[in-house]
PDB file of C-alpha atoms and ligand atoms in Angstrom:
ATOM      1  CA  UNK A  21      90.500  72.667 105.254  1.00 73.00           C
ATOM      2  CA  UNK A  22      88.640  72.002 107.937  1.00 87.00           C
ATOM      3  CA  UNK A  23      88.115  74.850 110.523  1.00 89.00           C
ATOM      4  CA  UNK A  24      88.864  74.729 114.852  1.00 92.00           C
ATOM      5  CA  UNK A  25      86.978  77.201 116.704  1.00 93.00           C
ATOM      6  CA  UNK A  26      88.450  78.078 120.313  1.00 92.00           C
ATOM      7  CA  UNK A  27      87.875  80.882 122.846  1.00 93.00           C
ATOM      8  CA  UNK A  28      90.481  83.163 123.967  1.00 91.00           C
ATOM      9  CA  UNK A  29      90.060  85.954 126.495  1.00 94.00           C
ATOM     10  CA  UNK A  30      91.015  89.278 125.163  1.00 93.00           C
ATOM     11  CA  UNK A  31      90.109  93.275 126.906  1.00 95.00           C
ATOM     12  CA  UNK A  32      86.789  94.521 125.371  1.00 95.00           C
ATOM     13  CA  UNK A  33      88.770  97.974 123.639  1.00 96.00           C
ATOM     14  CA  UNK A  34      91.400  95.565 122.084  1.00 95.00           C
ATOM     15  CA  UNK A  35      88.917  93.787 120.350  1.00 95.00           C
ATOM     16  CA  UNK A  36      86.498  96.693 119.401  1.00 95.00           C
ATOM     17  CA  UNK A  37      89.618  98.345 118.027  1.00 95.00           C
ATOM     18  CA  UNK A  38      91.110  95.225 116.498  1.00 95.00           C
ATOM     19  CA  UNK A  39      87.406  95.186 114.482  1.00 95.00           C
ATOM     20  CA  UNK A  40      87.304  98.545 113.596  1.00 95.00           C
ATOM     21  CA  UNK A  41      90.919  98.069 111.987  1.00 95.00           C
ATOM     22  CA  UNK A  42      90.077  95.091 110.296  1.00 95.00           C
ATOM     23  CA  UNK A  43      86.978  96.863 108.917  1.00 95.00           C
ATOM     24  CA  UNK A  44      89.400  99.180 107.782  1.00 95.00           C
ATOM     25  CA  UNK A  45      91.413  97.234 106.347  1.00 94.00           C
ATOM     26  CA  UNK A  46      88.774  95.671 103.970  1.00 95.00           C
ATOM     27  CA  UNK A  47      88.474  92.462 106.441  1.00 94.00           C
ATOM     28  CA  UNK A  48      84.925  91.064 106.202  1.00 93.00           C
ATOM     29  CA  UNK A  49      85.073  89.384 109.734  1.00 91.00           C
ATOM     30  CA  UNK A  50      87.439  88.955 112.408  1.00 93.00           C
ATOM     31  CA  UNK A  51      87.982  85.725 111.934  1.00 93.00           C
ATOM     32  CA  UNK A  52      90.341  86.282 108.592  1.00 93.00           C
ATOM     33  CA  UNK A  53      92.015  89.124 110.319  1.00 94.00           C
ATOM     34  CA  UNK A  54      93.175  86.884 112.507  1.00 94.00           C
ATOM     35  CA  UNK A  55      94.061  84.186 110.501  1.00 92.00           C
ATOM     36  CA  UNK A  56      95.984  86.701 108.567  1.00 90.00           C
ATOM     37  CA  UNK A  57      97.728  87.544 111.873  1.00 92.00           C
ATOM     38  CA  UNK A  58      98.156  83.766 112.729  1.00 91.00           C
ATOM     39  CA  UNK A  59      99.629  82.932 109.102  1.00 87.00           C
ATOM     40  CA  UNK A  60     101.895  85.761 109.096  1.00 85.00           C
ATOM     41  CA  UNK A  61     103.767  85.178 112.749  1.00 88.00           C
ATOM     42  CA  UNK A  62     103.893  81.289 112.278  1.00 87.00           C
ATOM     43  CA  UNK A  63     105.959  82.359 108.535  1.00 83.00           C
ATOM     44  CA  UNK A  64     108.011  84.700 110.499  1.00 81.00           C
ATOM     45  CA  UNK A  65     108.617  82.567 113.961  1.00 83.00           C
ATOM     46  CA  UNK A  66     109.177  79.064 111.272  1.00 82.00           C
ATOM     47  CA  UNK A  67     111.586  81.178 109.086  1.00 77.00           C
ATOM     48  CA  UNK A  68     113.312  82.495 112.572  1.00 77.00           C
ATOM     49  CA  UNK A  69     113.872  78.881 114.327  1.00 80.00           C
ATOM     50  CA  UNK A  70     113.797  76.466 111.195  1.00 82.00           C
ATOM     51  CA  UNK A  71     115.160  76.515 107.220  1.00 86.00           C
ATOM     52  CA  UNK A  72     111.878  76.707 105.278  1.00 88.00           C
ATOM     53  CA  UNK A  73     112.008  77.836 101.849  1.00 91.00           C
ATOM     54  CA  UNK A  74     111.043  81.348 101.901  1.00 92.00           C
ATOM     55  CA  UNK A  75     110.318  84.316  99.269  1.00 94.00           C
ATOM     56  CA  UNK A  76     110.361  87.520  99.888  1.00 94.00           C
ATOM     57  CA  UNK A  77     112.050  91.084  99.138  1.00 97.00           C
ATOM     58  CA  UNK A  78     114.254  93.123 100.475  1.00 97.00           C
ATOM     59  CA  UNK A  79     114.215  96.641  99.875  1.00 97.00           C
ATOM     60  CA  UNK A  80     117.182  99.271 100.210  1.00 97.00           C
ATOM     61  CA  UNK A  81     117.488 102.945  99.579  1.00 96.00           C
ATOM     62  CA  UNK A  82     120.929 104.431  98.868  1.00 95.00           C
ATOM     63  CA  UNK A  83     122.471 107.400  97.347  1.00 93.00           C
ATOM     64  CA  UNK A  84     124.013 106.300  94.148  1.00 91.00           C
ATOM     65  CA  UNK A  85     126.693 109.201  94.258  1.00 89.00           C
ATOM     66  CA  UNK A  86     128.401 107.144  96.822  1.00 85.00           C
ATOM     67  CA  UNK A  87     130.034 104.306  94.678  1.00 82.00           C
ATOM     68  CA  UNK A  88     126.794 101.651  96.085  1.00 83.00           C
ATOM     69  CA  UNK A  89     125.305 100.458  93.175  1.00 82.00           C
ATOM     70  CA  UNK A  90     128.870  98.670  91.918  1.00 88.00           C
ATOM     71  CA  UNK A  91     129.231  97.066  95.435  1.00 89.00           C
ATOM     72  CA  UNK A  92     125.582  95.687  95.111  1.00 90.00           C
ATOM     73  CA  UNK A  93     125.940  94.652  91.903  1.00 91.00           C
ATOM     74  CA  UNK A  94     128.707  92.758  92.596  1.00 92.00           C
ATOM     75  CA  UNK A  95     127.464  91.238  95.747  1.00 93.00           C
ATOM     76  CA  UNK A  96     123.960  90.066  93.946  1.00 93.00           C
ATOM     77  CA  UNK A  97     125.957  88.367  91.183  1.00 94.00           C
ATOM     78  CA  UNK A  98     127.584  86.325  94.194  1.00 94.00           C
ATOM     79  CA  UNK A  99     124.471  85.633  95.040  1.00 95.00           C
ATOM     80  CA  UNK A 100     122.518  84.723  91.635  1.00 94.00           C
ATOM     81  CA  UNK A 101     120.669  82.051  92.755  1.00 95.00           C
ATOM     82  CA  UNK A 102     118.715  83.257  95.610  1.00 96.00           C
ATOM     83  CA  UNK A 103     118.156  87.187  93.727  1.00 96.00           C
ATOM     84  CA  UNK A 104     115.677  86.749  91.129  1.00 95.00           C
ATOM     85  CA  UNK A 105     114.863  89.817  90.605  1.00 96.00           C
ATOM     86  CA  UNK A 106     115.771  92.943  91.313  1.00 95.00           C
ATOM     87  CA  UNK A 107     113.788  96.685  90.385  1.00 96.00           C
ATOM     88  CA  UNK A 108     115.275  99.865  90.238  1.00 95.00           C
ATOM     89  CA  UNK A 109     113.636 103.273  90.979  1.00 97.00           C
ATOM     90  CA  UNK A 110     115.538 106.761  90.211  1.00 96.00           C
ATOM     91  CA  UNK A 111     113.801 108.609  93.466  1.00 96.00           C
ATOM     92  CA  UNK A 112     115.171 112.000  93.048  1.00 96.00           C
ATOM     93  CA  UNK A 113     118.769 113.327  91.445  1.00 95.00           C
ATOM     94  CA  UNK A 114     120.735 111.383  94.457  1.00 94.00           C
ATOM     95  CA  UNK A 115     118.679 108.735  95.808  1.00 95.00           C
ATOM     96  CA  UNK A 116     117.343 105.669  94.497  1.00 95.00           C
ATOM     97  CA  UNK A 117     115.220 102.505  96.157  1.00 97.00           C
ATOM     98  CA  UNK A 118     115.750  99.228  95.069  1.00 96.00           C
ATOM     99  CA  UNK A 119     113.375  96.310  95.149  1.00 97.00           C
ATOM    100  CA  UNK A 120     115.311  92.830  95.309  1.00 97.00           C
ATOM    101  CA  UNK A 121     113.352  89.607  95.012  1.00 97.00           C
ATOM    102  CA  UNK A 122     114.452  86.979  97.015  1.00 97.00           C
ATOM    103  CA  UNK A 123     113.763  82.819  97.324  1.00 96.00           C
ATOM    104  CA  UNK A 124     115.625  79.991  98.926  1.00 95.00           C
ATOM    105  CA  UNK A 125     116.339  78.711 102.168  1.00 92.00           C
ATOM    106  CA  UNK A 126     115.148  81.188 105.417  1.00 91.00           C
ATOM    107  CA  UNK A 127     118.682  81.380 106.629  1.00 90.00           C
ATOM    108  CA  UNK A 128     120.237  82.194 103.557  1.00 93.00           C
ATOM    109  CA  UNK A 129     117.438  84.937 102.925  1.00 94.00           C
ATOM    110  CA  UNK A 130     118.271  86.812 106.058  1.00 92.00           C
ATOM    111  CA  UNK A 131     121.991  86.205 105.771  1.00 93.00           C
ATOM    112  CA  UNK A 132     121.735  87.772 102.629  1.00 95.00           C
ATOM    113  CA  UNK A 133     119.223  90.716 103.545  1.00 95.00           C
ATOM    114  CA  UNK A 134     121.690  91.469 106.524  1.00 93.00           C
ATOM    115  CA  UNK A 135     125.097  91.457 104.339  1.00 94.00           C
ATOM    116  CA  UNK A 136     122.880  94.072 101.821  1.00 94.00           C
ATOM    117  CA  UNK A 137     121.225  96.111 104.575  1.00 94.00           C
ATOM    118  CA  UNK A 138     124.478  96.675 106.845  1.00 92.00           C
ATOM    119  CA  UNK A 139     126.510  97.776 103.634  1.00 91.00           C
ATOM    120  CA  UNK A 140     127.884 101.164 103.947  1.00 89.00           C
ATOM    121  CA  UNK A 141     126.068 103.561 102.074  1.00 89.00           C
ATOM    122  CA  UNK A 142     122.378 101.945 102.285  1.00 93.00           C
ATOM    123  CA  UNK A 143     120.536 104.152 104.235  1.00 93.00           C
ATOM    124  CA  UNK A 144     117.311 102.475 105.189  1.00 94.00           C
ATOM    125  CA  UNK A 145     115.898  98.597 104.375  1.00 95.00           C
ATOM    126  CA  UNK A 146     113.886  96.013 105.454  1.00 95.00           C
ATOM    127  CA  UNK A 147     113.346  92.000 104.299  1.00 94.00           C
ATOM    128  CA  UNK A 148     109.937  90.920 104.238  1.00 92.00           C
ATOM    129  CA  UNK A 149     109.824  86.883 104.026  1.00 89.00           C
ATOM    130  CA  UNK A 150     106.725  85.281 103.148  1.00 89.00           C
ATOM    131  CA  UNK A 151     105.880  81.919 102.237  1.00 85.00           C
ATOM    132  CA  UNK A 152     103.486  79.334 100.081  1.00 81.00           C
ATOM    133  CA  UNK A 153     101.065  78.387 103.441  1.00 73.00           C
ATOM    134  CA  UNK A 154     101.804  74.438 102.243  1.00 75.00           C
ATOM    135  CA  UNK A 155     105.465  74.291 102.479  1.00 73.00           C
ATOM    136  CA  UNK A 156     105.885  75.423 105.573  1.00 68.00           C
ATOM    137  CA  UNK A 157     103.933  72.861 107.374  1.00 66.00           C
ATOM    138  CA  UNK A 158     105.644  69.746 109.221  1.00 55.00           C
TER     139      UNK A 158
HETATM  140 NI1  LIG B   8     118.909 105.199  90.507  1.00 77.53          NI
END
């Protein structure tokens, strides 16, 4: 694809930071930093305002002690088309994180990421969506 080059005006320690975090972060120049940055906000802004077909994950921590995992399980088989996979990690004697895979429609996703994180019991989560760069355009 072919690429644009434009100008913007940023303050001088912005940028010498932003560099010295994208050299941190393995970035060879700028440039793909910031198309990274570009990519990621127009996935989350797109999957925000319009029904793209998303993937993601959403992941929970709970204490198992408290009767969650039967409530999840039974919500994700509700929801068997849009889970399609789902990891489980034994943290420590009470707590355990769970790693659900996710794909369908944006709206879905998050309706579905904010039914699991506001259940009672789940302590701390977070949906990441992503998306294949090509689908997304219009
Ligand atoms: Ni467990």
């Amino acid at each position: 694809m072919a690429l644009y080059r434009f100008g913007i005006a940023v303050e001088r320690e912005l940028v010498d930071e932003f560099d010295r975090m994208a050299e941190r972060a393995g970035y060879s120049n700028r440039s793909e930093a910031l198309r990274d940055l570009m990519r990621d906000f127009v996935i989350e802004k797109k999957g925000e305002t319009e029904d793209i077909p998303v993937v993601g994950s959403i992941t929970i921590i709970y204490n198992h002690r408290k009767r969650i995992p039967e409530k999840l399980t039974e919500y994700q088989h509700g929801h068997e088309e849009e889970i399609i996979s789902t990891m489980h990690i034994h943290l420590d004697r009470d707590h355990c994180l769970e790693i659900i895979a996710v794909r369908g429609s944006a709206r879905k996703i998050k309706k579905i990421a904010d039914q699991m994180l506001s259940m009672k019991g789940i302590l701390h989560g977070k949906l990441v969506i992503t998306a294949i760069p090509e689908q997304i355009k219009r």
